[in-house]
PDB file of C-alpha atoms in Angstrom:
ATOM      1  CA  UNK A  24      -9.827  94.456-129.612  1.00  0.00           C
ATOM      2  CA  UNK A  25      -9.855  96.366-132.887  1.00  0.00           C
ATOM      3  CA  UNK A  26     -13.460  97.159-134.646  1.00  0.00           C
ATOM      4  CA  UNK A  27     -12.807  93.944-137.412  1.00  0.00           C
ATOM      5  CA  UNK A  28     -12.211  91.283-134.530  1.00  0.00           C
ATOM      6  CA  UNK A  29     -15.548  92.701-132.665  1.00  0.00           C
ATOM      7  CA  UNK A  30     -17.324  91.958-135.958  1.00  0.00           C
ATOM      8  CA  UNK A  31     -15.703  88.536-135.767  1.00  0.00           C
ATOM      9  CA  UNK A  32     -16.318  87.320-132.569  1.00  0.00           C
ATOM     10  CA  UNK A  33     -19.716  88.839-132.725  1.00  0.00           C
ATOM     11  CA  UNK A  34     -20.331  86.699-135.777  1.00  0.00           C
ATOM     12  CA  UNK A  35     -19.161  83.768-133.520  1.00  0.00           C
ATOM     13  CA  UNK A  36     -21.328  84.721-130.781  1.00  0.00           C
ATOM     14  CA  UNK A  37     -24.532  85.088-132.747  1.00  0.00           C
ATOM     15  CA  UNK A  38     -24.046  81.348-134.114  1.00  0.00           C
ATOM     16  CA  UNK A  39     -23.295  79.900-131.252  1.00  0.00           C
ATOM     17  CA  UNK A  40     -26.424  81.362-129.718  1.00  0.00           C
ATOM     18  CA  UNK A  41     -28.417  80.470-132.041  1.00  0.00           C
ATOM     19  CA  UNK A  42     -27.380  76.823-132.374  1.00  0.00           C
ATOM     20  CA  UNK A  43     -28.076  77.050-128.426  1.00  0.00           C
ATOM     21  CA  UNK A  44     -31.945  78.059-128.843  1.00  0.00           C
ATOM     22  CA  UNK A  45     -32.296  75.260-131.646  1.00  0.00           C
ATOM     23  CA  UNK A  46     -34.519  72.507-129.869  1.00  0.00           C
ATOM     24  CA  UNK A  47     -34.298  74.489-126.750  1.00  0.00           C
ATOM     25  CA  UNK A  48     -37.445  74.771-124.511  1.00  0.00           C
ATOM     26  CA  UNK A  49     -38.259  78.380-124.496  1.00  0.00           C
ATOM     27  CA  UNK A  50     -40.466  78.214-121.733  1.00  0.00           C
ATOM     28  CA  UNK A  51     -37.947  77.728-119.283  1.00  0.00           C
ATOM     29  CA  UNK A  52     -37.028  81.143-116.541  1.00  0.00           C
ATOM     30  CA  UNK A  53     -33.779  82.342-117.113  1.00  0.00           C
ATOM     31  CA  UNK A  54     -32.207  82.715-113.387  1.00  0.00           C
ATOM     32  CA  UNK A  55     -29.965  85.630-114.050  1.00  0.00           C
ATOM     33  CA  UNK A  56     -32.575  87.632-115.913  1.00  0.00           C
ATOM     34  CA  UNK A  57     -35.820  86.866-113.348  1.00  0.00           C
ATOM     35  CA  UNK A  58     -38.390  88.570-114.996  1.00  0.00           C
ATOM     36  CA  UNK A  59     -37.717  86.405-118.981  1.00  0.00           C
ATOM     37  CA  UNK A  60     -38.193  82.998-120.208  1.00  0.00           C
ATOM     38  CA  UNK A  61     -35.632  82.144-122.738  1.00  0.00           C
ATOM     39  CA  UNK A  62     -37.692  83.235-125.375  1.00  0.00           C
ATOM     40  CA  UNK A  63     -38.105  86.710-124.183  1.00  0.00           C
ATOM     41  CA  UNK A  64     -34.475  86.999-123.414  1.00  0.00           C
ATOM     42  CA  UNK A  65     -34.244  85.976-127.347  1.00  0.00           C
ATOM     43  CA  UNK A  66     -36.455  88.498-128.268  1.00  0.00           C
ATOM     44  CA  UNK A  67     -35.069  91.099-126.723  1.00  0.00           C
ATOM     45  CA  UNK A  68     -31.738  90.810-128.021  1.00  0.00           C
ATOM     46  CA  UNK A  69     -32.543  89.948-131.664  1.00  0.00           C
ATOM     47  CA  UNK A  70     -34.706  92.981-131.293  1.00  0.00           C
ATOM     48  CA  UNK A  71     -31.665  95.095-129.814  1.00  0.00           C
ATOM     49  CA  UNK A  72     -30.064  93.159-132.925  1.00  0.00           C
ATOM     50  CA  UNK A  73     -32.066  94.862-135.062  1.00  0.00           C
ATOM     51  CA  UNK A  74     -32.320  98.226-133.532  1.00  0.00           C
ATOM     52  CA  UNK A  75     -28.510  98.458-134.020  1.00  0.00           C
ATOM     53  CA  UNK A  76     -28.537  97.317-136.982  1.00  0.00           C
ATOM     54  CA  UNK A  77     -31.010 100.395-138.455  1.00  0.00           C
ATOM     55  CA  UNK A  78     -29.053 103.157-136.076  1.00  0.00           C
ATOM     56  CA  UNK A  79     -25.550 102.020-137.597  1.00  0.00           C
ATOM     57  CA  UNK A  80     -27.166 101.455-141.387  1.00  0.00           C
ATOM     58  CA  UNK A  81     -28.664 105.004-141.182  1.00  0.00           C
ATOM     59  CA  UNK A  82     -25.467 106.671-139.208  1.00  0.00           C
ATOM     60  CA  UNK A  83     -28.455 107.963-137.064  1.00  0.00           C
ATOM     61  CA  UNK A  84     -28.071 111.258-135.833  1.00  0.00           C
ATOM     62  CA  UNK A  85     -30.351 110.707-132.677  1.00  0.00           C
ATOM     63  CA  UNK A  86     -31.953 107.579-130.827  1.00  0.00           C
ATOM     64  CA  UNK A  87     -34.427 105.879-133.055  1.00  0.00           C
ATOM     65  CA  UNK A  88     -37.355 103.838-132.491  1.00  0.00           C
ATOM     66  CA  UNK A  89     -36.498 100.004-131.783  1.00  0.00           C
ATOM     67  CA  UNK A  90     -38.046  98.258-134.665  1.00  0.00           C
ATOM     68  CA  UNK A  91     -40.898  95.539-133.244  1.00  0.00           C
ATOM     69  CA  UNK A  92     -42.098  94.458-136.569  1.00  0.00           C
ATOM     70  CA  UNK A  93     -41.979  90.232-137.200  1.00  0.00           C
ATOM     71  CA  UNK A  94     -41.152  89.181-133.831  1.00  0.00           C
ATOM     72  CA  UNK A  95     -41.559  85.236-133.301  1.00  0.00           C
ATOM     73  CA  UNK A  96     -43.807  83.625-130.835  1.00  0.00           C
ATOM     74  CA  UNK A  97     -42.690  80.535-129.317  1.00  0.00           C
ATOM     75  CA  UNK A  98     -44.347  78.504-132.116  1.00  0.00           C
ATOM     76  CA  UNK A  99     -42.223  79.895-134.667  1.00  0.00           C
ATOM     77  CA  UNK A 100     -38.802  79.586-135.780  1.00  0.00           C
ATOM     78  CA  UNK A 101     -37.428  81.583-133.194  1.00  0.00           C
ATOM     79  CA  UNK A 102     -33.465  80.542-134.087  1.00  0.00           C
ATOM     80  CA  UNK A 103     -33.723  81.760-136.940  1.00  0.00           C
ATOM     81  CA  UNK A 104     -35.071  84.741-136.490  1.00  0.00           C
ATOM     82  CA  UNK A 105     -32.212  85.153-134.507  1.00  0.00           C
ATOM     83  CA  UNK A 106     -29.619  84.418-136.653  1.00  0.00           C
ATOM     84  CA  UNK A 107     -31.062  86.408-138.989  1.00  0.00           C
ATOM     85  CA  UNK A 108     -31.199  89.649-137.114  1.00  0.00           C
ATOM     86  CA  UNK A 109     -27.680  88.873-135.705  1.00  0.00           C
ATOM     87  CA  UNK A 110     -26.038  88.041-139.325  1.00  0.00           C
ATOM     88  CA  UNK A 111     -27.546  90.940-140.807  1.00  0.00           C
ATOM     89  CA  UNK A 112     -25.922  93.173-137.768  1.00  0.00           C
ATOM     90  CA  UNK A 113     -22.801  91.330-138.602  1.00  0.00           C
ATOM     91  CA  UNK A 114     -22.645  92.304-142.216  1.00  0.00           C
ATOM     92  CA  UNK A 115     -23.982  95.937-141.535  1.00  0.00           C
ATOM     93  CA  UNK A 116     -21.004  96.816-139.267  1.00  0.00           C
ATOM     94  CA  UNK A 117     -18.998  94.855-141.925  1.00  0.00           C
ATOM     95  CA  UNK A 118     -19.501  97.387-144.753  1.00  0.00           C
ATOM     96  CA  UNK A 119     -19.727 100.829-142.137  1.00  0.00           C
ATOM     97  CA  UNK A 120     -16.704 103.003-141.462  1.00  0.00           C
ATOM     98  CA  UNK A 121     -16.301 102.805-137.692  1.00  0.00           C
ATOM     99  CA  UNK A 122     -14.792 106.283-137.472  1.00  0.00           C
ATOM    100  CA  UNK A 123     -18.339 107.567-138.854  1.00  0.00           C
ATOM    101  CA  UNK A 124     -20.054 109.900-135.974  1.00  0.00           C
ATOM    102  CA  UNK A 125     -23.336 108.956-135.238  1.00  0.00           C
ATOM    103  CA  UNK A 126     -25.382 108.729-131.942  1.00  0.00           C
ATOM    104  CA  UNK A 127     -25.074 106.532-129.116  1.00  0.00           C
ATOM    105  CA  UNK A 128     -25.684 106.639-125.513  1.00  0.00           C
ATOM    106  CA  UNK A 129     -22.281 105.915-124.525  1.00  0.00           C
ATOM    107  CA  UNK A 130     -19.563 108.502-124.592  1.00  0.00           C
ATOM    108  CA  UNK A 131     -17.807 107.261-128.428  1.00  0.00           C
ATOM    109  CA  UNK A 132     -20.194 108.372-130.673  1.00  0.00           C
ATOM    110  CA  UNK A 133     -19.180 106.890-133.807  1.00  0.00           C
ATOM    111  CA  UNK A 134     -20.195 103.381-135.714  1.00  0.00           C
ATOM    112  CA  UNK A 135     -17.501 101.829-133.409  1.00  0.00           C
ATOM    113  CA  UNK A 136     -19.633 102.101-130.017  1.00  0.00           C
ATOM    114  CA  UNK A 137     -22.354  99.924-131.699  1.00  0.00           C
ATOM    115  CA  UNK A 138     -19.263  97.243-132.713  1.00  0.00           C
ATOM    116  CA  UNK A 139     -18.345  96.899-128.952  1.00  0.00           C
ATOM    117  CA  UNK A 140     -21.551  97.164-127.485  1.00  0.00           C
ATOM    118  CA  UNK A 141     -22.889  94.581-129.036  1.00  0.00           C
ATOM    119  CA  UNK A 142     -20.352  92.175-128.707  1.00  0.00           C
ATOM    120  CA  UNK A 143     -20.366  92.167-125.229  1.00  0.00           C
ATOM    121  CA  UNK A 144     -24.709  92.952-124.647  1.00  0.00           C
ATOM    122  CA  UNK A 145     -24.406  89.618-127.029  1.00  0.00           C
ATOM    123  CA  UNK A 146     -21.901  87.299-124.965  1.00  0.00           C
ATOM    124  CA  UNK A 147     -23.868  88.462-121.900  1.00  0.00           C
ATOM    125  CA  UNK A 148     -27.396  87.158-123.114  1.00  0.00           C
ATOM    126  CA  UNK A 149     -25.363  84.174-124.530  1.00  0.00           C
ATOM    127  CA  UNK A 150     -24.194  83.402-121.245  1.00  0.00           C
ATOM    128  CA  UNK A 151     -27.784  84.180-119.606  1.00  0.00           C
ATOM    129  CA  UNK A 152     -29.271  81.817-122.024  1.00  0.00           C
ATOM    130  CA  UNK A 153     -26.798  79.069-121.158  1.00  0.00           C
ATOM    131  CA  UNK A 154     -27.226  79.454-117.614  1.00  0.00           C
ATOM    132  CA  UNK A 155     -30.920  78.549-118.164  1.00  0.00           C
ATOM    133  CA  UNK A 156     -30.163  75.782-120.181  1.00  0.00           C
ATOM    134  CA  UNK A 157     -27.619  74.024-117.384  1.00  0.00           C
ATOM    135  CA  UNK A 158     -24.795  74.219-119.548  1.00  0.00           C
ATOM    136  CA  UNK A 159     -21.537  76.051-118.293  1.00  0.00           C
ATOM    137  CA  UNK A 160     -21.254  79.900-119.254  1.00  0.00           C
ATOM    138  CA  UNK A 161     -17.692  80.781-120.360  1.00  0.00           C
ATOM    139  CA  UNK A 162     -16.679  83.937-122.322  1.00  0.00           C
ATOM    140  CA  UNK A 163     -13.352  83.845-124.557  1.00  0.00           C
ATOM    141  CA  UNK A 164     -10.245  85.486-122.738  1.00  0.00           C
ATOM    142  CA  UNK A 165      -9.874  88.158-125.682  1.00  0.00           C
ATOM    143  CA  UNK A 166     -13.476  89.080-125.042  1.00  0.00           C
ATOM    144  CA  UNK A 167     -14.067  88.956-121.587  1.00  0.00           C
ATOM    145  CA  UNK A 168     -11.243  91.590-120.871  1.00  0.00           C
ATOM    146  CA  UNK A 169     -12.434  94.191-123.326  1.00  0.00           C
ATOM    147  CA  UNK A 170     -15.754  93.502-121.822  1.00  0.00           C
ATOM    148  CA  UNK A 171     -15.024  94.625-118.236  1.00  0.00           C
ATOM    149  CA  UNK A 172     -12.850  97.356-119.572  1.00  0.00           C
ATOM    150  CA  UNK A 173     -16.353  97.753-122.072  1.00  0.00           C
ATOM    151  CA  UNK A 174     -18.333  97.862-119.159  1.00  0.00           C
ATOM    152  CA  UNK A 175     -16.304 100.171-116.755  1.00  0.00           C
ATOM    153  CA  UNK A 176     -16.198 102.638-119.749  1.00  0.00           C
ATOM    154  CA  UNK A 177     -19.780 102.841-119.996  1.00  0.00           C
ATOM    155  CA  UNK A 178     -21.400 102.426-116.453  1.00  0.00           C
ATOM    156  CA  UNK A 179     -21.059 106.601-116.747  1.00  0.00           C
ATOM    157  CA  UNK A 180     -23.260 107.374-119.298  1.00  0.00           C
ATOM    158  CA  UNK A 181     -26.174 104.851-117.755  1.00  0.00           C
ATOM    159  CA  UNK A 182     -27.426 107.543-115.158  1.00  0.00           C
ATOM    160  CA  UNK A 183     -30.567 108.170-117.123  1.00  0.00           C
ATOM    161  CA  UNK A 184     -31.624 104.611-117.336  1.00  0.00           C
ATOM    162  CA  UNK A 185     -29.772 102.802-114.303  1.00  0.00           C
ATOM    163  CA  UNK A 186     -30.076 105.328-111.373  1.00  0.00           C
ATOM    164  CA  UNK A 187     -28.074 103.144-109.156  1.00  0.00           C
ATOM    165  CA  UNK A 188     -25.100 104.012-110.954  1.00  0.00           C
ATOM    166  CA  UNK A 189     -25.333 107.426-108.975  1.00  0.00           C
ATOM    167  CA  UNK A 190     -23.797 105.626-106.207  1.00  0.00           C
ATOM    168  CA  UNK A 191     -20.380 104.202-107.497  1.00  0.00           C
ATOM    169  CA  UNK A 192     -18.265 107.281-105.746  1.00  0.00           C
ATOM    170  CA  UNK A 193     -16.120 107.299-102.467  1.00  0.00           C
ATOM    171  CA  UNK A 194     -13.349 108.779-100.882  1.00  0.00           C
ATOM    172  CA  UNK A 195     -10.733 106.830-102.348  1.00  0.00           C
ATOM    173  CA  UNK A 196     -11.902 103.283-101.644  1.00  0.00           C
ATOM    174  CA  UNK A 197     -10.825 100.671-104.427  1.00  0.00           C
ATOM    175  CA  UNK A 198     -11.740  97.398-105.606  1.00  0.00           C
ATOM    176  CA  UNK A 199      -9.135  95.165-107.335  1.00  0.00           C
ATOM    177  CA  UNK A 200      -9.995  92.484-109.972  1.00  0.00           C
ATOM    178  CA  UNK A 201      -7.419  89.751-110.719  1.00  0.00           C
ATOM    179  CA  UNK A 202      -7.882  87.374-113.555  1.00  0.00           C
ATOM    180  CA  UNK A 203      -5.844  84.074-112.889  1.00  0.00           C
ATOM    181  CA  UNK A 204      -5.615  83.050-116.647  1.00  0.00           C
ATOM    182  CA  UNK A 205      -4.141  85.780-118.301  1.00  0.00           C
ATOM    183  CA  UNK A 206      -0.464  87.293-118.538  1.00  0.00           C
ATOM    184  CA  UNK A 207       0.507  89.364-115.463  1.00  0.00           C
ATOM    185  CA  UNK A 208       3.075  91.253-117.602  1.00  0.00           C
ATOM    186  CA  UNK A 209       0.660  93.209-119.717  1.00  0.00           C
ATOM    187  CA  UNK A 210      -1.246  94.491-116.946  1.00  0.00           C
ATOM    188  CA  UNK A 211      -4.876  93.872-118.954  1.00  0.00           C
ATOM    189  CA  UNK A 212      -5.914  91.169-116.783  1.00  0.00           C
ATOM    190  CA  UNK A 213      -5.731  93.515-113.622  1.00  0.00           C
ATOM    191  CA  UNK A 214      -8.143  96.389-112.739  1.00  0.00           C
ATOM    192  CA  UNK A 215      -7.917  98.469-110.128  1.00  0.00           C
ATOM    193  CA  UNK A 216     -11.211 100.891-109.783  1.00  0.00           C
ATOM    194  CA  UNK A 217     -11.431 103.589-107.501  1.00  0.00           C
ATOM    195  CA  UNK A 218     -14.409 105.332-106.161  1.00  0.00           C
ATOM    196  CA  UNK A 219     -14.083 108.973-105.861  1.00  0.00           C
ATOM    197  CA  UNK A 220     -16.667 111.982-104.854  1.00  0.00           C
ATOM    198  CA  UNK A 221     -17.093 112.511-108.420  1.00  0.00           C
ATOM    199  CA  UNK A 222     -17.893 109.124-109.509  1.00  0.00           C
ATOM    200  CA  UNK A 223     -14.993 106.047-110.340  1.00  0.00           C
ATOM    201  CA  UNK A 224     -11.837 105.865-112.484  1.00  0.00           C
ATOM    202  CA  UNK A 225     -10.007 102.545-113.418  1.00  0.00           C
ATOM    203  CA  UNK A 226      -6.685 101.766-114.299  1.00  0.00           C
ATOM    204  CA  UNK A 227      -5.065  98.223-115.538  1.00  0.00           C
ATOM    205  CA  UNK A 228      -2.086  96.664-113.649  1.00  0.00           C
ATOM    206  CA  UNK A 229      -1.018  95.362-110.326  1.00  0.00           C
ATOM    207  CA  UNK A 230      -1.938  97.475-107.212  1.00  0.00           C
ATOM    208  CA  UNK A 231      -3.471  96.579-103.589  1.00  0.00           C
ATOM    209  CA  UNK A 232      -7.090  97.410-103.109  1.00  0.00           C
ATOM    210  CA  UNK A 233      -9.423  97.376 -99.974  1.00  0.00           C
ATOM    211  CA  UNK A 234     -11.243  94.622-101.588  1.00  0.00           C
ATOM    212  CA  UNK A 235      -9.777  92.162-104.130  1.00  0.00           C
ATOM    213  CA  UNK A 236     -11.642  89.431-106.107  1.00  0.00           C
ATOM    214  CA  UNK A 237      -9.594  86.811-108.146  1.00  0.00           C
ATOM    215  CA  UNK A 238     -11.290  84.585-110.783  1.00  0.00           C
ATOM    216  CA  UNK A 239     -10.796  83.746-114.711  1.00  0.00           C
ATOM    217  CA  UNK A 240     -11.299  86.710-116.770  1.00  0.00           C
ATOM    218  CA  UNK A 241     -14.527  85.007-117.794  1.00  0.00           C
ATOM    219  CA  UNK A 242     -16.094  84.314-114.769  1.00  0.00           C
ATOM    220  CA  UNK A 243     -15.223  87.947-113.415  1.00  0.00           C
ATOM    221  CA  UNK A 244     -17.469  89.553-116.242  1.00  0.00           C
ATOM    222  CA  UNK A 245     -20.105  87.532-115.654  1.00  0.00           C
ATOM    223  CA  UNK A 246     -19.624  88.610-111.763  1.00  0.00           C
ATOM    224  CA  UNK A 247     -18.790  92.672-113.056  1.00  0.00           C
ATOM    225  CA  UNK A 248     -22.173  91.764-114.760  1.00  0.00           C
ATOM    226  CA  UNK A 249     -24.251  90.529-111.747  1.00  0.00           C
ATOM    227  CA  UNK A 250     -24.471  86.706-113.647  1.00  0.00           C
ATOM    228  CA  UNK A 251     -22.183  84.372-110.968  1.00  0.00           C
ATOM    229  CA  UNK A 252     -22.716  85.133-107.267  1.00  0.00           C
ATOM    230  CA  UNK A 253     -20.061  85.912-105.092  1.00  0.00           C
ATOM    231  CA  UNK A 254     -20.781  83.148-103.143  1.00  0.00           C
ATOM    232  CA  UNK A 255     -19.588  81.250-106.098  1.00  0.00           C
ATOM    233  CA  UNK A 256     -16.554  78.891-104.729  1.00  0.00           C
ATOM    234  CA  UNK A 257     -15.139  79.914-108.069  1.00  0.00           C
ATOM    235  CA  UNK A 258     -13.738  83.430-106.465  1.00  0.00           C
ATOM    236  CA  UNK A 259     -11.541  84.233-103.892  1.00  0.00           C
ATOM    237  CA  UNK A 260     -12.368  87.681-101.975  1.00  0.00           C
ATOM    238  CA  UNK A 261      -9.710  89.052 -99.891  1.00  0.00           C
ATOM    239  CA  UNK A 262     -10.837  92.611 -97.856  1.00  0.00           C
ATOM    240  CA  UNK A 263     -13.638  94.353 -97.535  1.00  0.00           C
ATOM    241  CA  UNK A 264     -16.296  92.593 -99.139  1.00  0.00           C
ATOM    242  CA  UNK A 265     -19.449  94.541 -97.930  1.00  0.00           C
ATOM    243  CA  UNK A 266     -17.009  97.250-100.610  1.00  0.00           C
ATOM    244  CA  UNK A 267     -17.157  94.856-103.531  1.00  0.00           C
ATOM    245  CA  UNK A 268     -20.870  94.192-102.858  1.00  0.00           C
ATOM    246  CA  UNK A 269     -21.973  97.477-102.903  1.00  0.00           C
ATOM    247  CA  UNK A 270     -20.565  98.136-106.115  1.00  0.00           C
ATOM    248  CA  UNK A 271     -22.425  95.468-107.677  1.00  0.00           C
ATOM    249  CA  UNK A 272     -25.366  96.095-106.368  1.00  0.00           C
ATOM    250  CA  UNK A 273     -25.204  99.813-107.978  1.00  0.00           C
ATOM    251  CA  UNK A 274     -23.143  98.827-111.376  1.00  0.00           C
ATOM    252  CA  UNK A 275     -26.193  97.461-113.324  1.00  0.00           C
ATOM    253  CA  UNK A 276     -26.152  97.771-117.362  1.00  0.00           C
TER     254      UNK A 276
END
């Protein structure tokens, strides 16, 4: 996806969200994130919202304080305090040259990083927020498969804050993903990720794994992510499966 169509479907995402916490009881647990009710899962991401939305504004040379100031308690109007941090977000990454180097904590340190990140931190939450609300989680085609590609860019750089991640090396073992609603002849709905001594490298296109896992492009983020089960009668798992579950028991953003 190029940086204006991240902007776009990030607009999207933040209004759809939003509508979605409207007359929403934000008591209620959110299953895929254990420890949040769906107001703290709000929260935190119109406070990430926010906290992007300085960082890109000031082309911050280092990490910057996440800003805490106004946020809502579950008496207040909490989606629109959402849509407002998300909008503004929207806008700033709007009028910001995504070439610009700036910090982030992922290896593209430029204005662009922030684009992509939150996109897909966004559809995530989305999806964790309609999980809790019983309604079916389903991420658009064009976004789900930059998100996996998103995510397998990134899991490197999350060392400091996700230990885990230590663990996602081998000796040549692979996993193979296989979305069943995309093109075959592109390659981009295929990943094939292999776990060296060093760590993992990925590649797009058709190849044989020792585990594969074959799903929409949707519902495979959401499983990349740790938000559908593998037990899910959604997936078909071919191989070794204690392979596929080890990864996503260490690949935690």
């Amino acid at each position: 996806m190029d940086y204006a169509a991240e902007c776009d479907q990030l607009g999207v995402i933040v209004d759809s969200f939003a509508t979605a916490l409207e007359r929403a009881d934000l008591s209620r647990p959110v299953p895929t994130c254990p420890e949040w009710t769906l107001l703290e899962l709000a929260v935190h991401t119109g406070r990430v919202h926010r906290w992007a939305m300085l960082l890109v504004r000031e082309l911050a040379q280092e990490r910057m304080p996440t800003p805490r100031d106004g946020e809502p308690g579950a008496d207040d109007d909490v989606a629109g305090w959402f849509r407002k941090g998300g909008d503004a977000l929207v806008a700033t990454l709007r009028a910001a040259d995504p070439d610009a180097a700036m910090w982030a904590w992922g290896v593209d340190q430029h204005v662009r990083f922030w684009s992509r990140r939150q996109l897909h931190e966004t559809a995530i939450h989305q999806a964790d927020a309609l999980i809790a609300l019983g309604r079916p989680a389903q991420i658009a085609v064009d976004v789900a498969a930059d998100g996996i590609d998103e995510l397998l860019d990134n899991l490197p750089a999350t060392r400091t804050f996700s230990p885990k991640v230590a663990d996602l090396q081998g000796n040549g073992e692979s996993i193979h993903l296989h979305a069943v609603d995309t093109p075959d002849a592109d390659g981009l709905g295929e990943w094939l990720i292999t776990l060296q001594p060093e760590g993992f490298g990925y590649s797009h296109g058709h190849a044989k794994g020792d585990v594969a896992v074959r799903g929409t492009i949707s519902d495979l983020e959401l499983m990349m992510y740790n938000r559908l089960p593998l037990a899910e009668d959604r997936f078909e798992v071919f191989g070794d499966r204690a392979l596929l579950e080890r990864w996503l028991s260490a690949a935690q953003l």
